[in-house]
Tab-separated table of C-alpha atoms in Angstrom:
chain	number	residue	atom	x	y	z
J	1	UNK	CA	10.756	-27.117	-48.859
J	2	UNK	CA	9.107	-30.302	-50.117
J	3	UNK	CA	7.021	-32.323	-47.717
J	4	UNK	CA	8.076	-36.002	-48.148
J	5	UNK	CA	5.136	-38.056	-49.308
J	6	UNK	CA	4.325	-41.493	-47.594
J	7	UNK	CA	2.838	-44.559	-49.125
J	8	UNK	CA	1.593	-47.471	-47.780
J	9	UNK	CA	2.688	-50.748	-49.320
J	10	UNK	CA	1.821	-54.580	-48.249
J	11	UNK	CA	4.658	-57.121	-48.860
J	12	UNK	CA	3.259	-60.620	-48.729
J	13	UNK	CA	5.207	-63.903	-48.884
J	14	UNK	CA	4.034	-67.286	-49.886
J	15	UNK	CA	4.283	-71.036	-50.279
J	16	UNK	CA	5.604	-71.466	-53.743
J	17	UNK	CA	7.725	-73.158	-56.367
J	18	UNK	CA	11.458	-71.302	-57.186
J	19	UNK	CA	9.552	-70.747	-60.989
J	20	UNK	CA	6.525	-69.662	-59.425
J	21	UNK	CA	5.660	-66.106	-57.986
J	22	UNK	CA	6.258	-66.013	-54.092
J	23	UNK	CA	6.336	-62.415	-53.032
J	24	UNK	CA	3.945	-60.163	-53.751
J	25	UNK	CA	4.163	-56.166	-53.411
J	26	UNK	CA	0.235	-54.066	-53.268
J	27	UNK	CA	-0.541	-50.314	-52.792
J	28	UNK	CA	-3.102	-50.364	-50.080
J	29	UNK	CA	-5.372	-47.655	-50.640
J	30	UNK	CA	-6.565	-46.245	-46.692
J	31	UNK	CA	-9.819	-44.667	-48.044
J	32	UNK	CA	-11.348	-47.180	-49.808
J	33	UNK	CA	-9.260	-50.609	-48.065
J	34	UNK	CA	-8.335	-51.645	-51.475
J	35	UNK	CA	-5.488	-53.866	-52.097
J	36	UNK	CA	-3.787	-53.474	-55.914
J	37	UNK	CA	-1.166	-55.892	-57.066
J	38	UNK	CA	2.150	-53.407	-58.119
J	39	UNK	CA	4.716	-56.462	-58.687
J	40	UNK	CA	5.494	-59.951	-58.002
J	41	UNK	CA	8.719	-61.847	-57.938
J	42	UNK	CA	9.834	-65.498	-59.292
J	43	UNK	CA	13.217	-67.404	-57.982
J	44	UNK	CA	12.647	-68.567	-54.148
J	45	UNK	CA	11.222	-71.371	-53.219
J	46	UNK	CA	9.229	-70.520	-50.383
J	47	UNK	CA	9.377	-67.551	-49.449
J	48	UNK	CA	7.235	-67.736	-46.165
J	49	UNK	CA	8.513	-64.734	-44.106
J	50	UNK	CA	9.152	-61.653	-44.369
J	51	UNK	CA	11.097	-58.331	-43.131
J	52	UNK	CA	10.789	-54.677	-44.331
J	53	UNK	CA	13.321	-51.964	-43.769
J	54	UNK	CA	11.728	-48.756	-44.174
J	55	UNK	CA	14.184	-46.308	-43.387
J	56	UNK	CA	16.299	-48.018	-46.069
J	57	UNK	CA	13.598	-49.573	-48.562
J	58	UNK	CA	14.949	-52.829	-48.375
J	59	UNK	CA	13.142	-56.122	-48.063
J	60	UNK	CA	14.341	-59.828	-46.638
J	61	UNK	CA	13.023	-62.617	-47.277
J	62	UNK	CA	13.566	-66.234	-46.110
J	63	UNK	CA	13.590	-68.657	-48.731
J	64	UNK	CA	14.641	-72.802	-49.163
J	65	UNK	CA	17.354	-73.873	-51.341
J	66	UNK	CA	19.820	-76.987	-51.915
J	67	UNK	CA	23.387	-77.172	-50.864
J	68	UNK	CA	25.972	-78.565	-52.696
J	69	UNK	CA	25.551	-82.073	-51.172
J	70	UNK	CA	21.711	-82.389	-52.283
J	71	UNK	CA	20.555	-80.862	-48.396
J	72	UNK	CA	17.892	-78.585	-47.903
J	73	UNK	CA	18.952	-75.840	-46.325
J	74	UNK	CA	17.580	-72.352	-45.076
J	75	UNK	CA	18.453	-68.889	-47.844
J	76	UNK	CA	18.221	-65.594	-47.352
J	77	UNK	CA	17.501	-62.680	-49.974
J	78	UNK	CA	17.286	-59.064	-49.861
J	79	UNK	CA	15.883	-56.680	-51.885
J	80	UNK	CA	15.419	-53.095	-52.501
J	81	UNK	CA	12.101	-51.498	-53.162
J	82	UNK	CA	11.175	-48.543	-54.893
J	83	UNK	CA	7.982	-46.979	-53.342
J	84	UNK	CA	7.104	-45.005	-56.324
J	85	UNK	CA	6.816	-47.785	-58.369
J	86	UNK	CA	5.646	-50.173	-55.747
J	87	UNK	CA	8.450	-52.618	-56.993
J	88	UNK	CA	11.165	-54.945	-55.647
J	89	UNK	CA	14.625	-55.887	-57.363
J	90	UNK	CA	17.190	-58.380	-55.852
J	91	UNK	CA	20.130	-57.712	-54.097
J	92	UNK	CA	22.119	-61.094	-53.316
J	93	UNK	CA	20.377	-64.083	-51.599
J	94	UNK	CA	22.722	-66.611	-49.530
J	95	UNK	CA	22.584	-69.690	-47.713
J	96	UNK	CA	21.928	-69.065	-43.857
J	97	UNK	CA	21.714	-72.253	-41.495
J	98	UNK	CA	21.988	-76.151	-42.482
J	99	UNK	CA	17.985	-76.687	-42.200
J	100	UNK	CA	15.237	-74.626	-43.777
J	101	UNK	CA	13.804	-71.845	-41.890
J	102	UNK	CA	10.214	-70.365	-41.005
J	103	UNK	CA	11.055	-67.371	-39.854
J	104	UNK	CA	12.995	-63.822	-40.245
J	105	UNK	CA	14.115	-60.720	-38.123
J	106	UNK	CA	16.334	-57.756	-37.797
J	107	UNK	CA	17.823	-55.838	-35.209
J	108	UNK	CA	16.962	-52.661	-33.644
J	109	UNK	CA	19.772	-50.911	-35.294
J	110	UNK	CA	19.423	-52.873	-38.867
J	111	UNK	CA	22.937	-54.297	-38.860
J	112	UNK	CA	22.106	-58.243	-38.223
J	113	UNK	CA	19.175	-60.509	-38.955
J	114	UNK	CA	18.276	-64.047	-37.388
J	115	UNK	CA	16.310	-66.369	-39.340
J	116	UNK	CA	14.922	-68.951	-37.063
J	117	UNK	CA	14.478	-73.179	-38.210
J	118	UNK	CA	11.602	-75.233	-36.655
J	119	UNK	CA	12.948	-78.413	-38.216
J	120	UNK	CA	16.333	-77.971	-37.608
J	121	UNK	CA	15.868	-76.537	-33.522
J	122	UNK	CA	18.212	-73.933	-34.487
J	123	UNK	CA	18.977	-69.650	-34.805
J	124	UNK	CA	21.207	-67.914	-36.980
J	125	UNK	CA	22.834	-64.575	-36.618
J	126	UNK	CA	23.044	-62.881	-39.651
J	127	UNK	CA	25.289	-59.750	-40.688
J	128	UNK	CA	23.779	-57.236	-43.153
J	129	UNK	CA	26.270	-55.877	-45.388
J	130	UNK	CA	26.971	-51.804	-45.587
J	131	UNK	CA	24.825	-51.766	-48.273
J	132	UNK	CA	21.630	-53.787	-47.247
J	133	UNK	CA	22.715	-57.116	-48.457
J	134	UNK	CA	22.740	-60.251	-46.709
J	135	UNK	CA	26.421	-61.004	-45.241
J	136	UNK	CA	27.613	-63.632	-44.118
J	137	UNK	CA	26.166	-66.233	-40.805
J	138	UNK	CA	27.973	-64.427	-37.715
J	139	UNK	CA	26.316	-67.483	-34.956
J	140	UNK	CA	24.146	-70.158	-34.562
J	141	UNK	CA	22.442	-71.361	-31.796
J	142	UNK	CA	21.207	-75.035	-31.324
J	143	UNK	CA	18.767	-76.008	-28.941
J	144	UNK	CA	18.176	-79.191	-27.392
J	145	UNK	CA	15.514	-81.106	-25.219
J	146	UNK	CA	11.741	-82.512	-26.258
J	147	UNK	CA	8.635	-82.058	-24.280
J	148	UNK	CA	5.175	-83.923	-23.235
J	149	UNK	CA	3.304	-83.477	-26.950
J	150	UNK	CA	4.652	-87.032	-28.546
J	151	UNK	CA	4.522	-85.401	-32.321
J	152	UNK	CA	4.455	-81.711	-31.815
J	153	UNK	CA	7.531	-81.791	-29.199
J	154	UNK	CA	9.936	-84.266	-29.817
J	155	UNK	CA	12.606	-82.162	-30.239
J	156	UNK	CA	13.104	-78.645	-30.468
J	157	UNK	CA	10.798	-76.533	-32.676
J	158	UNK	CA	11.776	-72.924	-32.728
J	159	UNK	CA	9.326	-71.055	-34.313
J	160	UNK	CA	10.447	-67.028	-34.060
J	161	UNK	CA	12.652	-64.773	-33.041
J	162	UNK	CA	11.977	-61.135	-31.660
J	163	UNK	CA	14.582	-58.143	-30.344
J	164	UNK	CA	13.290	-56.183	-27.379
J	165	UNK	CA	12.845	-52.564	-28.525
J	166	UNK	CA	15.844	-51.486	-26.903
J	167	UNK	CA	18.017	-53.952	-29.532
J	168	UNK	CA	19.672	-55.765	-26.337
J	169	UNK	CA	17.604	-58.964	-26.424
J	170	UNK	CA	16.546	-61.563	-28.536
J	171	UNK	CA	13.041	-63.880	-27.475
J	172	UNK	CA	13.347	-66.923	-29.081
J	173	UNK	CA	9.934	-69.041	-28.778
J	174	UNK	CA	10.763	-72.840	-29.239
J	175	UNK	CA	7.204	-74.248	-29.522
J	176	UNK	CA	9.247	-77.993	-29.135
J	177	UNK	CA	10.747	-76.900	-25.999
J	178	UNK	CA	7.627	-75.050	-24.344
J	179	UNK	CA	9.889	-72.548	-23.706
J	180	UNK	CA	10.887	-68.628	-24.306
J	181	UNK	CA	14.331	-68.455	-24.728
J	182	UNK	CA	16.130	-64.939	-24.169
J	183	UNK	CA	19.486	-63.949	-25.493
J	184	UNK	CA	21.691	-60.962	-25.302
J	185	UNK	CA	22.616	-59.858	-28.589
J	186	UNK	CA	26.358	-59.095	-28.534
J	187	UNK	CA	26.630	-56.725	-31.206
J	188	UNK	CA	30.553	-55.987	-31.119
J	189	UNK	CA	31.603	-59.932	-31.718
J	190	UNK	CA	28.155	-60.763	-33.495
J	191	UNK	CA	27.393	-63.639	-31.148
J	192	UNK	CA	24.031	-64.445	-29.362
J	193	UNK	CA	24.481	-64.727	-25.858
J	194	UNK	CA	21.746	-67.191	-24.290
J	195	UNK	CA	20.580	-65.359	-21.089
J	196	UNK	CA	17.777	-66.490	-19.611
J	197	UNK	CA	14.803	-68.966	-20.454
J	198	UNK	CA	11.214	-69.361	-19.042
J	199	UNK	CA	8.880	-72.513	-19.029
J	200	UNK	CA	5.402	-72.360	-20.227
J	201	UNK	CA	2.960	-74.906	-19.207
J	202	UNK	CA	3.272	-78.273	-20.957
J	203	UNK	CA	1.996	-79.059	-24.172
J	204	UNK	CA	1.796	-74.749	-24.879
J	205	UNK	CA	3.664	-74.971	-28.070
J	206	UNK	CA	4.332	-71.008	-27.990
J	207	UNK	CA	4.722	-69.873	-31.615
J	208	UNK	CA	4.859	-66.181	-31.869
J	209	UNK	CA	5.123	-63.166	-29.487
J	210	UNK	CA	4.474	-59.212	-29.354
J	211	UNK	CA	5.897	-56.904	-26.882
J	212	UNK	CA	3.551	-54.145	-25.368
J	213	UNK	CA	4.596	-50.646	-26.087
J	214	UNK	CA	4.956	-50.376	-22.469
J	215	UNK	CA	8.017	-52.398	-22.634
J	216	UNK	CA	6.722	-54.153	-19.581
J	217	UNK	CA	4.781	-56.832	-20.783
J	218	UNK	CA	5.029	-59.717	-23.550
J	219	UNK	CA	2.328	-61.939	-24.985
J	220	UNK	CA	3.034	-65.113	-26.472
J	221	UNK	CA	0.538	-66.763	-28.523
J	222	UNK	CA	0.882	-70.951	-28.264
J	223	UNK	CA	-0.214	-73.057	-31.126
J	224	UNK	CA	-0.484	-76.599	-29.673
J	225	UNK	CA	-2.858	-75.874	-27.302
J	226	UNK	CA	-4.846	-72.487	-28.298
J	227	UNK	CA	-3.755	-70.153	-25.715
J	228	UNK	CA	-2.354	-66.811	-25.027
J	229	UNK	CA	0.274	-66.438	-22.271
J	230	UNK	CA	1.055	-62.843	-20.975
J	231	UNK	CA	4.398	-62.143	-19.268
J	232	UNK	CA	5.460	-59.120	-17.299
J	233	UNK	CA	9.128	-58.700	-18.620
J	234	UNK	CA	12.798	-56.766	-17.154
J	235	UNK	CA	13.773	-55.114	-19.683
J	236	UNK	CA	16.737	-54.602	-17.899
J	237	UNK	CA	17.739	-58.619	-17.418
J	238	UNK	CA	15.569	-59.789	-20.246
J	239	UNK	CA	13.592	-61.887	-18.196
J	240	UNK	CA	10.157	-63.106	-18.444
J	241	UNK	CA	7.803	-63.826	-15.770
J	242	UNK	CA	3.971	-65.541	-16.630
J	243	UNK	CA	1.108	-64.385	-15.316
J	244	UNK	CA	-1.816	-65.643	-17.011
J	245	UNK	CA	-3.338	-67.983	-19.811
J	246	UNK	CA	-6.378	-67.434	-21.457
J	247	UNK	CA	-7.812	-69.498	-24.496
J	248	UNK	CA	-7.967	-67.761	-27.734
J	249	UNK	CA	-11.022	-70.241	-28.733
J	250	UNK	CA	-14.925	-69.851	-27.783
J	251	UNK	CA	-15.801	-72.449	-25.008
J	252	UNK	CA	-18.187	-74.115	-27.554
J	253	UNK	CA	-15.754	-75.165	-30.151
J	254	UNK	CA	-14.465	-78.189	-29.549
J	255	UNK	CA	-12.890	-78.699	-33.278
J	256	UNK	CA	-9.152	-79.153	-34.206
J	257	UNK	CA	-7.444	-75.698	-33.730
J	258	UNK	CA	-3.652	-74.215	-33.819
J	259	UNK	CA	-2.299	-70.980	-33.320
J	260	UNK	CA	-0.534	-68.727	-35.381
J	261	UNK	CA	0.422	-64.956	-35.280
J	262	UNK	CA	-0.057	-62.641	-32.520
J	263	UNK	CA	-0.383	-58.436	-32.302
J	264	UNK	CA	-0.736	-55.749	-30.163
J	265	UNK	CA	-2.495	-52.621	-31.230
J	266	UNK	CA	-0.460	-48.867	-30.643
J	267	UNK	CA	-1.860	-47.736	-28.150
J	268	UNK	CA	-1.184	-51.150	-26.309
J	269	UNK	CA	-5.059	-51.450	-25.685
J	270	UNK	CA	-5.745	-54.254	-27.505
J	271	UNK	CA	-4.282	-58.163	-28.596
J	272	UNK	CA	-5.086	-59.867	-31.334
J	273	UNK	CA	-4.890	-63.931	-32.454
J	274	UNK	CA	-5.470	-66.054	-35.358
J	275	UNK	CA	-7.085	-69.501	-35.071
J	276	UNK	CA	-6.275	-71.750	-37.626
J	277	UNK	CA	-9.402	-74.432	-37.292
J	278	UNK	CA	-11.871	-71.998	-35.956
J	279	UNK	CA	-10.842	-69.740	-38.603
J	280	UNK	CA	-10.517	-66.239	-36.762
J	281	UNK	CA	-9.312	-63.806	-34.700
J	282	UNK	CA	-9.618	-63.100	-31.347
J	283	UNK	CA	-9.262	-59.791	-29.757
J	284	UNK	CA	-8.448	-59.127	-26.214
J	285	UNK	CA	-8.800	-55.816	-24.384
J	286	UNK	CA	-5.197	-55.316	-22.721
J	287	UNK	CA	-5.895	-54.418	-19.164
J	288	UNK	CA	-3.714	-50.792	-18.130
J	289	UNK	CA	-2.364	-51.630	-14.885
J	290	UNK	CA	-2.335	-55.297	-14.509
J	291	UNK	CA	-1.644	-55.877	-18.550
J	292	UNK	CA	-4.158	-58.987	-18.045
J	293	UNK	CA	-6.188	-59.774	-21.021
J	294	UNK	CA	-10.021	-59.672	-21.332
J	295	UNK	CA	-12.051	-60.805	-24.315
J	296	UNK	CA	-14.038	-58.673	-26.996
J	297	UNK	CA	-14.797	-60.692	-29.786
J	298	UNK	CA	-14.272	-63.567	-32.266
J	299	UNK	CA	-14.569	-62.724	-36.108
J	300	UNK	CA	-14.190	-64.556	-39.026
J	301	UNK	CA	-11.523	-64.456	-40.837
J	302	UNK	CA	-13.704	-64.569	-43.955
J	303	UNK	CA	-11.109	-67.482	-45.399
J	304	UNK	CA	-8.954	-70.769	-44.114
J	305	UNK	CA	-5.710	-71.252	-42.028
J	306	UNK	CA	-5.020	-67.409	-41.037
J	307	UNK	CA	-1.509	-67.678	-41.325
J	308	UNK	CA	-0.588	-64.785	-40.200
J	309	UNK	CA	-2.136	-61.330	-40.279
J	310	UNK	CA	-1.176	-57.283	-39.417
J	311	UNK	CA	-2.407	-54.134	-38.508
J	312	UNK	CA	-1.580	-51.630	-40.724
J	313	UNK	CA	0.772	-48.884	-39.397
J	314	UNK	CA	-2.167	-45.921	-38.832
J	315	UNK	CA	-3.874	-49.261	-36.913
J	316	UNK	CA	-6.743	-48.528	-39.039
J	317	UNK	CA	-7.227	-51.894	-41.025
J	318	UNK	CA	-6.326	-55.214	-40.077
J	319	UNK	CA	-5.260	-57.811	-42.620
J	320	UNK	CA	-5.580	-61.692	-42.337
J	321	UNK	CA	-3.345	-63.957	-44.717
J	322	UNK	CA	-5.853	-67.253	-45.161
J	323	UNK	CA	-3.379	-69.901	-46.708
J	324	UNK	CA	-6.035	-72.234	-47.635
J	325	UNK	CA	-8.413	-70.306	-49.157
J	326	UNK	CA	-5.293	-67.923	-51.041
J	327	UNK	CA	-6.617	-64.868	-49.792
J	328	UNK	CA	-5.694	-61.533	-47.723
J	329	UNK	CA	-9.161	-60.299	-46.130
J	330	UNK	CA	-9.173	-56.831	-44.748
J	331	UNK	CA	-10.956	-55.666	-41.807
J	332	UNK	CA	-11.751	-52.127	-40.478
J	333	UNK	CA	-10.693	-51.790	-36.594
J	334	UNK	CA	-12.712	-50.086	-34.613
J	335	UNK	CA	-10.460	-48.017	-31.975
J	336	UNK	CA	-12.388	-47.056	-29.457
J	337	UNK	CA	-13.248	-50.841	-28.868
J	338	UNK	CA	-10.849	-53.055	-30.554
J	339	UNK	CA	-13.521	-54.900	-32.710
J	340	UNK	CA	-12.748	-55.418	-36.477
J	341	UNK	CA	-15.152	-55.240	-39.249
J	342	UNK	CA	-14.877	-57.175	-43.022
J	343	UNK	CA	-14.699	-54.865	-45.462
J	344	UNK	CA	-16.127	-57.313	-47.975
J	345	UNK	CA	-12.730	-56.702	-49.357
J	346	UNK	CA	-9.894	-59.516	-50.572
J	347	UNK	CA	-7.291	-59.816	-52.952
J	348	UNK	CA	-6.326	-63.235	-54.115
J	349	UNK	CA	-2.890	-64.269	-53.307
J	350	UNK	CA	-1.187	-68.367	-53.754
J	351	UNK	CA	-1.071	-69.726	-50.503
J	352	UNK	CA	-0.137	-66.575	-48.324
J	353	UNK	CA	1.754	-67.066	-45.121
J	354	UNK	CA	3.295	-63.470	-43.921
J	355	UNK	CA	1.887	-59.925	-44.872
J	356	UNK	CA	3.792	-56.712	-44.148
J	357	UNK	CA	1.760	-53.281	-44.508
J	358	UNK	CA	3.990	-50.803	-44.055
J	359	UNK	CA	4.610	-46.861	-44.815
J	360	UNK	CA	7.184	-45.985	-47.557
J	361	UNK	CA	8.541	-42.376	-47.914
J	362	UNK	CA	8.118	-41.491	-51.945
């Protein structure tokens, strides 16, 4: 009996050109934190975000494309990976919704994806094809409404889209809106199902959002304004009820500053934030009971614009996409604490804005 072996690869998409390279695929070597460039792929334009199947190999990507009337419009592509090799090939890519899109996810169960469009206030309900392929647009949802920030908000911005754990419901953070918007995902007619919706505070401009492992709390990072809202949340109604904000920035920095990704450690201990300004993260210590947030530390993110970042799946390593600086920096984490550490390590990457570390059986 053969022991399946694991390896763990980092996806990362990018700003780019269709001729240019946009997504990137690394072995990421646990012992020494090294990052080494397998393959690279040429064709989107734009492929910002990005979503890995493991059990299946399979990658999706968001990408921007033309329609036949001369519109930018959102695409889709999918892709299977061999781990082995540490290489991608495609599968199909189609057109999704009638805007472009920032932002890519798949269900619980890996039979639909939403891709989510800032500039077009909008959510579209994917089907993935028996084979991994992107099918065709099941739904879209359009949202409507503006709020107090006279650039930032108005009109709708979606900026994500996340499914609960259980698969039921979608959180849909519409940074436009200052709002979390919750849907039921109604699998048998492949519909999205708006549910419920919760206000943040004006001028919030929520972006992103992690769940706790607990399944009882969410935290939302919001861009506008530099903040972190926690939630407790039903998982049984899909609602969402705030119960504290706390800045992700030092009280002396008084700079420009915006949000971007947000994570939650494992273990549920510890929340982490990029600044985009300051130019770090932030890591919170997750309160057990109350799921209230305290703070640990601000670090460097040893680059500019940390578009997004992740912990790698043994939570070991940290790394932070800089799109400014076209770098991924990787940081030890420190689990007994929550601090991270540069490793003096980075890999040089074209304007990186999502990176994916995860494990891929052999």
């Amino acid at each position: 009996m053969t022991v399946e072996q694991q390896r763990l690869l980092v996806f990362a998409g990018s700003y780019a050109e269709a001729e240019e390279s946009g997504v990137y695929v690394y072995a990421f070597d646990e012992e020494s934190g090294t990052l080494t460039l397998t393959d690279e792929f040429a064709g989107l334009k734009n492929p910002t975000f990005l979503n890995v199947d493991a059990n299946r190999k399979l990658l999706y990507a968001i990408a921007e494309t033309v329609n036949d009337a001369g519109v930018k419009v959102g695409e889709a592509a999918a892709f299977s990976i061999d781990a082995a090799k540490g290489s991608i090939q495609l599968i199909n890519r189609e057109i999704t919704v009638n805007s472009t899109t920032c932002h890519i996810q798949r269900d619980a169960n890996s039979r639909f994806l939403t891709v989510t469009s800032y500039h077009g206030g909008m959510i579209g309900l994917l089907e993935i094809t028996e084979d991994g392929a992107i099918g065709q647009v099941l739904d879209v949802q359009q949202h409507e409404g503006s709020n107090q920030h006279p650039e930032r908000q108005d009109r709708p911005h979606p900026h994500s889209s996340f499914y609960s754990s259980d698969g039921r419901y979608l959180l849909v953070s519409d940074l436009g809106l200052d709002r979390i918007v919750t849907y039921a995902l109604d699998a048998a007619n492949g519909k999205l199902v708006r549910q419920s919706e919760v206000a943040l505070h004006p001028g919030a401009g929520p972006r992103h959002l992690t769940f706790h492992p607990d399944g009882k709390h969410v935290y939302v990072i919001n861009e506008v304004d530099s903040t972190i809202t926690s939630f407790s949340y039903d998982s049984k109604t899909g609602e969402l009820k705030a119960l504290e904000t706390v800045s992700t920035l030092p009280a002396s920095f008084a700079d420009e500053n915006s949000c971007a990704e947000i994570t939650i450690s494992a273990d549920g201990k510890y929340v982490y934030g990029s600044n985009r300004g300051h130019d770090s993260i932030v890591v919170f210590a997750v309160d057990g009971e109350t799921g209230l947030l305290s703070l640990v530390q601000h670090i460097s993110v040893e680059g500019g614009h940390p578009r997004h970042f992740a912990l790698t799946p043994s939570g070991r390593y940290l790394l932070a996409a800089n799109r400014d600086t076209n770098n991924i920096a990787v940081f030890t984490v420190d689990k007994d604490n929550g601090k991270l550490f540069f490793t003096g390590k980075s890999v040089t990457v074209p304007k990186p804005v999502c990176v994916v570390p995860i494990y891929l059986t052999v």
